[in-house]
PDB file of C-alpha atoms in Angstrom:
ATOM      1  CA  MET A   1       6.242  82.777  33.373  1.00  0.00           C
ATOM      2  CA  ILE A   2       3.801  80.255  34.100  1.00  0.00           C
ATOM      3  CA  HIS A   3       5.950  77.702  32.570  1.00  0.00           C
ATOM      4  CA  ASN A   4       8.753  78.496  35.204  1.00  0.00           C
ATOM      5  CA  GLU A   5       6.289  78.549  38.088  1.00  0.00           C
ATOM      6  CA  GLU A   6       5.387  74.915  37.120  1.00  0.00           C
ATOM      7  CA  GLU A   7       9.186  73.895  37.116  1.00  0.00           C
ATOM      8  CA  GLN A   8       9.864  75.388  40.491  1.00  0.00           C
ATOM      9  CA  LEU A   9       6.641  73.624  42.034  1.00  0.00           C
ATOM     10  CA  GLU A  10       7.663  70.249  40.498  1.00  0.00           C
ATOM     11  CA  LYS A  11      11.209  70.905  42.140  1.00  0.00           C
ATOM     12  CA  LYS A  12       9.524  71.497  45.308  1.00  0.00           C
ATOM     13  CA  ILE A  13       7.567  68.586  45.149  1.00  0.00           C
ATOM     14  CA  GLU A  14      10.341  66.183  44.469  1.00  0.00           C
ATOM     15  CA  LYS A  15      12.273  67.544  47.333  1.00  0.00           C
ATOM     16  CA  ASN A  16       9.451  67.075  49.825  1.00  0.00           C
ATOM     17  CA  GLN A  17       8.707  63.800  48.547  1.00  0.00           C
ATOM     18  CA  ASP A  18       9.208  60.776  50.802  1.00  0.00           C
ATOM     19  CA  PRO A  19      11.813  58.156  49.533  1.00  0.00           C
ATOM     20  CA  LYS A  20       9.844  55.198  50.767  1.00  0.00           C
ATOM     21  CA  ILE A  21       7.097  56.280  48.545  1.00  0.00           C
ATOM     22  CA  ASN A  22       9.262  56.603  45.639  1.00  0.00           C
ATOM     23  CA  HIS A  23      10.763  53.184  46.360  1.00  0.00           C
ATOM     24  CA  LYS A  24       7.344  51.372  46.536  1.00  0.00           C
ATOM     25  CA  LYS A  25       6.408  52.807  43.115  1.00  0.00           C
ATOM     26  CA  TYR A  26       9.601  51.400  42.003  1.00  0.00           C
ATOM     27  CA  ASP A  27       8.962  47.942  43.533  1.00  0.00           C
ATOM     28  CA  SER A  28       5.365  48.036  42.264  1.00  0.00           C
ATOM     29  CA  ASP A  29       6.701  48.476  38.535  1.00  0.00           C
ATOM     30  CA  ASN A  30       9.493  45.825  39.108  1.00  0.00           C
ATOM     31  CA  LEU A  31       6.692  43.595  40.234  1.00  0.00           C
ATOM     32  CA  ILE A  32       4.278  44.230  37.300  1.00  0.00           C
ATOM     33  CA  LYS A  33       7.460  43.674  34.936  1.00  0.00           C
ATOM     34  CA  LYS A  34       8.487  40.340  36.541  1.00  0.00           C
ATOM     35  CA  ASN A  35       4.696  39.283  36.183  1.00  0.00           C
ATOM     36  CA  LEU A  36       4.888  40.253  32.572  1.00  0.00           C
ATOM     37  CA  ILE A  37       7.906  38.523  32.094  1.00  0.00           C
ATOM     38  CA  GLN A  38       6.695  35.342  33.832  1.00  0.00           C
ATOM     39  CA  PHE A  39       3.413  35.619  31.656  1.00  0.00           C
ATOM     40  CA  LEU A  40       5.281  36.108  28.465  1.00  0.00           C
ATOM     41  CA  GLU A  41       7.650  33.254  29.246  1.00  0.00           C
ATOM     42  CA  ILE A  42       4.772  31.063  29.919  1.00  0.00           C
ATOM     43  CA  GLN A  43       3.063  31.840  26.749  1.00  0.00           C
ATOM     44  CA  LEU A  44       6.452  31.322  24.734  1.00  0.00           C
ATOM     45  CA  LYS A  45       6.662  27.935  26.189  1.00  0.00           C
ATOM     46  CA  GLU A  46       3.367  27.107  25.432  1.00  0.00           C
ATOM     47  CA  SER A  47       3.819  28.354  21.946  1.00  0.00           C
ATOM     48  CA  GLU A  48       6.925  26.243  21.443  1.00  0.00           C
ATOM     49  CA  GLU A  49       5.329  23.307  22.805  1.00  0.00           C
ATOM     50  CA  LYS A  50       2.434  23.793  20.162  1.00  0.00           C
ATOM     51  CA  ILE A  51       5.055  24.130  17.440  1.00  0.00           C
ATOM     52  CA  ILE A  52       6.839  21.155  18.397  1.00  0.00           C
ATOM     53  CA  GLU A  53       3.524  19.452  18.563  1.00  0.00           C
ATOM     54  CA  LYS A  54       2.692  20.572  15.085  1.00  0.00           C
ATOM     55  CA  GLU A  55       6.079  19.748  13.664  1.00  0.00           C
ATOM     56  CA  GLU A  56       5.750  15.958  15.143  1.00  0.00           C
ATOM     57  CA  ILE A  57       2.422  15.850  13.409  1.00  0.00           C
ATOM     58  CA  VAL A  58       3.752  17.148  10.122  1.00  0.00           C
ATOM     59  CA  GLU A  59       6.723  14.577  10.619  1.00  0.00           C
ATOM     60  CA  LYS A  60       4.164  11.601  11.031  1.00  0.00           C
ATOM     61  CA  GLU A  61       2.155  12.891   8.102  1.00  0.00           C
ATOM     62  CA  ILE A  62       5.206  13.340   5.985  1.00  0.00           C
ATOM     63  CA  VAL A  63       6.269   9.654   6.928  1.00  0.00           C
ATOM     64  CA  LEU A  64       2.690   8.410   5.985  1.00  0.00           C
ATOM     65  CA  ILE A  65       2.545  10.105   2.547  1.00  0.00           C
ATOM     66  CA  HIS A  66       5.916   8.580   1.858  1.00  0.00           C
ATOM     67  CA  ASN A  67       5.023   5.173   2.689  1.00  0.00           C
ATOM     68  CA  ARG A  68       1.848   5.611   0.864  1.00  0.00           C
ATOM     69  CA  PHE A  69       3.459   6.943  -2.171  1.00  0.00           C
ATOM     70  CA  ASN A  70       6.116   4.047  -2.032  1.00  0.00           C
ATOM     71  CA  LYS A  71       3.208   1.479  -1.835  1.00  0.00           C
ATOM     72  CA  GLU A  72       1.667   2.730  -4.900  1.00  0.00           C
ATOM     73  CA  ILE A  73       4.886   2.972  -6.786  1.00  0.00           C
ATOM     74  CA  GLU A  74       5.621  -0.473  -5.726  1.00  0.00           C
ATOM     75  CA  LYS A  75       1.896  -1.666  -6.580  1.00  0.00           C
ATOM     76  CA  SER A  76       2.331   0.042  -9.866  1.00  0.00           C
ATOM     77  CA  ILE A  77       5.708  -1.784 -10.774  1.00  0.00           C
ATOM     78  CA  LYS A  78       4.297  -5.043  -9.343  1.00  0.00           C
ATOM     79  CA  PHE A  79       1.124  -5.159 -11.477  1.00  0.00           C
ATOM     80  CA  SER A  80       2.320  -3.345 -14.396  1.00  0.00           C
ATOM     81  CA  LEU A  81       2.545  -6.271 -16.557  1.00  0.00           C
ATOM     82  CA  GLU A  82      -0.863  -7.470 -15.634  1.00  0.00           C
ATOM     83  CA  LYS A  83      -2.658  -6.085 -18.821  1.00  0.00           C
ATOM     84  CA  ILE A  84       0.238  -7.616 -21.145  1.00  0.00           C
ATOM     85  CA  ILE A  85      -0.140 -11.032 -19.378  1.00  0.00           C
ATOM     86  CA  ILE A  86      -3.874 -11.117 -19.773  1.00  0.00           C
ATOM     87  CA  ASP A  87      -3.745 -10.482 -23.352  1.00  0.00           C
ATOM     88  CA  PHE A  88      -0.872 -12.869 -23.727  1.00  0.00           C
ATOM     89  CA  LEU A  89      -3.075 -15.808 -22.087  1.00  0.00           C
ATOM     90  CA  PRO A  90      -4.905 -16.931 -24.990  1.00  0.00           C
ATOM     91  CA  ILE A  91      -1.477 -17.440 -26.896  1.00  0.00           C
ATOM     92  CA  ILE A  92      -0.115 -19.366 -24.194  1.00  0.00           C
ATOM     93  CA  ASP A  93      -3.437 -21.653 -24.133  1.00  0.00           C
ATOM     94  CA  ASN A  94      -3.087 -22.400 -27.982  1.00  0.00           C
ATOM     95  CA  ILE A  95       0.499 -23.238 -27.681  1.00  0.00           C
ATOM     96  CA  GLU A  96      -0.335 -25.630 -24.714  1.00  0.00           C
ATOM     97  CA  ARG A  97      -3.379 -27.036 -26.728  1.00  0.00           C
ATOM     98  CA  ALA A  98      -1.094 -27.663 -29.840  1.00  0.00           C
ATOM     99  CA  LEU A  99       1.531 -29.417 -27.552  1.00  0.00           C
ATOM    100  CA  ASN A 100      -1.404 -31.681 -25.856  1.00  0.00           C
ATOM    101  CA  LEU A 101      -2.490 -32.455 -29.461  1.00  0.00           C
ATOM    102  CA  ILE A 102       0.723 -33.794 -30.768  1.00  0.00           C
ATOM    103  CA  GLU A 103       1.382 -35.475 -27.565  1.00  0.00           C
ATOM    104  CA  THR A 104      -2.068 -36.921 -27.545  1.00  0.00           C
ATOM    105  CA  ILE A 105      -1.798 -38.310 -31.100  1.00  0.00           C
ATOM    106  CA  ASN A 106       1.414 -39.435 -30.499  1.00  0.00           C
ATOM    107  CA  LEU A 107       2.797 -38.860 -34.102  1.00  0.00           C
ATOM    108  CA  LYS A 108       5.983 -40.414 -34.889  1.00  0.00           C
ATOM    109  CA  LYS A 109       6.809 -38.708 -38.170  1.00  0.00           C
ATOM    110  CA  GLU A 110      10.203 -36.530 -37.945  1.00  0.00           C
ATOM    111  CA  LYS A 111       8.390 -33.134 -38.659  1.00  0.00           C
ATOM    112  CA  TYR A 112       5.964 -33.488 -35.737  1.00  0.00           C
ATOM    113  CA  THR A 113       8.736 -34.493 -33.272  1.00  0.00           C
ATOM    114  CA  GLU A 114      10.571 -31.444 -34.317  1.00  0.00           C
ATOM    115  CA  ILE A 115       7.606 -29.409 -33.642  1.00  0.00           C
ATOM    116  CA  LEU A 116       6.989 -31.030 -30.463  1.00  0.00           C
ATOM    117  CA  LYS A 117      10.622 -30.214 -29.323  1.00  0.00           C
ATOM    118  CA  LYS A 118       9.982 -26.502 -30.176  1.00  0.00           C
ATOM    119  CA  LEU A 119       6.557 -26.362 -28.264  1.00  0.00           C
ATOM    120  CA  GLN A 120       8.132 -27.856 -25.456  1.00  0.00           C
ATOM    121  CA  PHE A 121      11.121 -25.425 -25.649  1.00  0.00           C
ATOM    122  CA  ILE A 122       8.570 -22.549 -25.816  1.00  0.00           C
ATOM    123  CA  CYS A 123       6.360 -23.886 -22.845  1.00  0.00           C
ATOM    124  CA  ASN A 124       9.875 -24.049 -20.876  1.00  0.00           C
ATOM    125  CA  LEU A 125      10.512 -20.463 -21.845  1.00  0.00           C
ATOM    126  CA  LEU A 126       6.977 -19.481 -20.479  1.00  0.00           C
ATOM    127  CA  GLU A 127       7.624 -21.431 -17.219  1.00  0.00           C
ATOM    128  CA  LYS A 128      10.688 -19.583 -16.585  1.00  0.00           C
ATOM    129  CA  PHE A 129       8.825 -16.208 -17.454  1.00  0.00           C
ATOM    130  CA  PHE A 130       6.039 -16.828 -15.110  1.00  0.00           C
ATOM    131  CA  TYR A 131       8.505 -18.009 -12.294  1.00  0.00           C
ATOM    132  CA  LEU A 132      10.642 -14.659 -12.814  1.00  0.00           C
ATOM    133  CA  PHE A 133       7.344 -12.407 -12.738  1.00  0.00           C
ATOM    134  CA  ASN A 134       5.809 -14.460  -9.977  1.00  0.00           C
ATOM    135  CA  ILE A 135       2.855 -15.705 -11.776  1.00  0.00           C
ATOM    136  CA  LYS A 136       1.466 -19.025 -10.800  1.00  0.00           C
ATOM    137  CA  LYS A 137      -0.711 -21.596 -12.810  1.00  0.00           C
ATOM    138  CA  ILE A 138      -4.021 -22.754 -11.539  1.00  0.00           C
ATOM    139  CA  ASN A 139      -4.276 -26.080 -13.051  1.00  0.00           C
ATOM    140  CA  ASP A 140      -4.507 -28.569  -9.885  1.00  0.00           C
ATOM    141  CA  THR A 141      -6.911 -31.390 -10.123  1.00  0.00           C
ATOM    142  CA  ASN A 142      -8.207 -33.370  -6.739  1.00  0.00           C
ATOM    143  CA  VAL A 143      -8.309 -30.129  -4.736  1.00  0.00           C
ATOM    144  CA  LEU A 144     -11.451 -28.623  -3.260  1.00  0.00           C
ATOM    145  CA  PHE A 145     -13.165 -26.190  -5.393  1.00  0.00           C
ATOM    146  CA  ASN A 146     -12.536 -22.464  -4.609  1.00  0.00           C
ATOM    147  CA  PRO A 147     -14.558 -19.959  -6.243  1.00  0.00           C
ATOM    148  CA  SER A 148     -12.199 -17.207  -5.398  1.00  0.00           C
ATOM    149  CA  ILE A 149      -9.669 -19.061  -8.122  1.00  0.00           C
ATOM    150  CA  HIS A 150     -11.988 -21.421  -9.857  1.00  0.00           C
ATOM    151  CA  GLN A 151     -15.022 -21.066 -12.145  1.00  0.00           C
ATOM    152  CA  ALA A 152     -17.104 -24.306 -12.511  1.00  0.00           C
ATOM    153  CA  MET A 153     -18.037 -24.875 -16.025  1.00  0.00           C
ATOM    154  CA  SER A 154     -19.438 -28.259 -15.441  1.00  0.00           C
ATOM    155  CA  ILE A 155     -20.567 -30.842 -12.737  1.00  0.00           C
ATOM    156  CA  HIS A 156     -19.618 -34.614 -12.827  1.00  0.00           C
ATOM    157  CA  TYR A 157     -21.753 -36.651 -10.725  1.00  0.00           C
ATOM    158  CA  THR A 158     -19.830 -39.407  -8.933  1.00  0.00           C
ATOM    159  CA  ASN A 159     -19.295 -41.374  -5.857  1.00  0.00           C
ATOM    160  CA  ASP A 160     -15.902 -42.239  -6.386  1.00  0.00           C
ATOM    161  CA  ILE A 161     -14.677 -38.517  -5.575  1.00  0.00           C
ATOM    162  CA  ILE A 162     -15.737 -36.443  -2.550  1.00  0.00           C
ATOM    163  CA  SER A 163     -17.984 -33.757  -3.446  1.00  0.00           C
ATOM    164  CA  ASN A 164     -16.874 -30.357  -4.273  1.00  0.00           C
ATOM    165  CA  GLN A 165     -13.580 -31.283  -5.600  1.00  0.00           C
ATOM    166  CA  ILE A 166     -11.801 -30.495  -8.838  1.00  0.00           C
ATOM    167  CA  VAL A 167     -12.084 -33.330 -11.462  1.00  0.00           C
ATOM    168  CA  THR A 168     -10.648 -31.667 -14.695  1.00  0.00           C
ATOM    169  CA  VAL A 169      -9.183 -28.307 -15.541  1.00  0.00           C
ATOM    170  CA  MET A 170     -10.669 -27.170 -18.872  1.00  0.00           C
ATOM    171  CA  GLN A 171      -8.674 -24.083 -18.898  1.00  0.00           C
ATOM    172  CA  SER A 172      -5.790 -22.750 -16.808  1.00  0.00           C
ATOM    173  CA  GLY A 173      -5.936 -20.064 -14.405  1.00  0.00           C
ATOM    174  CA  TYR A 174      -3.356 -17.678 -13.525  1.00  0.00           C
ATOM    175  CA  ILE A 175      -2.552 -15.439 -10.213  1.00  0.00           C
ATOM    176  CA  LEU A 176       0.093 -12.587 -10.227  1.00  0.00           C
ATOM    177  CA  HIS A 177       2.037 -11.924  -7.059  1.00  0.00           C
ATOM    178  CA  LYS A 178      -0.152 -14.693  -4.917  1.00  0.00           C
ATOM    179  CA  SER A 179      -2.828 -11.950  -4.871  1.00  0.00           C
ATOM    180  CA  ARG A 180      -4.041 -10.670  -8.293  1.00  0.00           C
ATOM    181  CA  LEU A 181      -6.378 -13.241 -10.162  1.00  0.00           C
ATOM    182  CA  LEU A 182      -5.418 -12.669 -13.815  1.00  0.00           C
ATOM    183  CA  ARG A 183      -8.047 -15.354 -15.004  1.00  0.00           C
ATOM    184  CA  PRO A 184      -9.873 -18.010 -12.878  1.00  0.00           C
ATOM    185  CA  ALA A 185      -9.409 -21.704 -13.665  1.00  0.00           C
ATOM    186  CA  MET A 186     -12.391 -23.306 -16.058  1.00  0.00           C
ATOM    187  CA  VAL A 187     -13.124 -26.572 -14.072  1.00  0.00           C
ATOM    188  CA  VAL A 188     -15.599 -29.730 -13.811  1.00  0.00           C
ATOM    189  CA  VAL A 189     -16.455 -30.067 -10.308  1.00  0.00           C
ATOM    190  CA  SER A 190     -17.592 -33.237  -8.492  1.00  0.00           C
ATOM    191  CA  LYS A 191     -21.040 -33.928  -7.178  1.00  0.00           C
ATOM    192  CA  GLU A 192     -22.184 -36.917  -5.237  1.00  0.00           C
ATOM    193  CA  LYS A 193     -24.931 -39.058  -6.982  1.00  0.00           C
ATOM    194  CA  ILE A 194     -28.066 -39.108  -5.212  1.00  0.00           C
TER     195      ILE A 194
END
């Protein structure tokens, strides 16, 4: 019974309500919904911009990592022979010493000329190997002393040559790919007499 009375009361209220009031309520709800939609659209747009910004950052980082990785691989390949070549340098030095000794003594015997030809052939092969793997020999004389590629073993006092110039190369040095010193050249450097 109480329930019926409530229903009847509600019906009377609805009948007696002013339609303008109801319309205002509808407009107010619509305005709230529009504002909410605008707010959510703004938030969505900001979120999309942040996502795009983060994607760009991640893409840049991926490119940087890729480039760094490629440089490391290139460097590893480029300098992979370094240790082998350094270990091989004393053998090259001894072959050159033997060649110079035979040429200096100028032995005319047939067995020495055959050895000389074979040593020259080996030296030519080594030069091709150096060229192929971009190894530069440091053995120039009459150039200025450069402490980054030369090691001064002795000083030659003279007024015939300008000071701080390479007079003699005692042992050749080697550079790999124009940037990595395998071994400095051991040299005699000139200095003015006082």
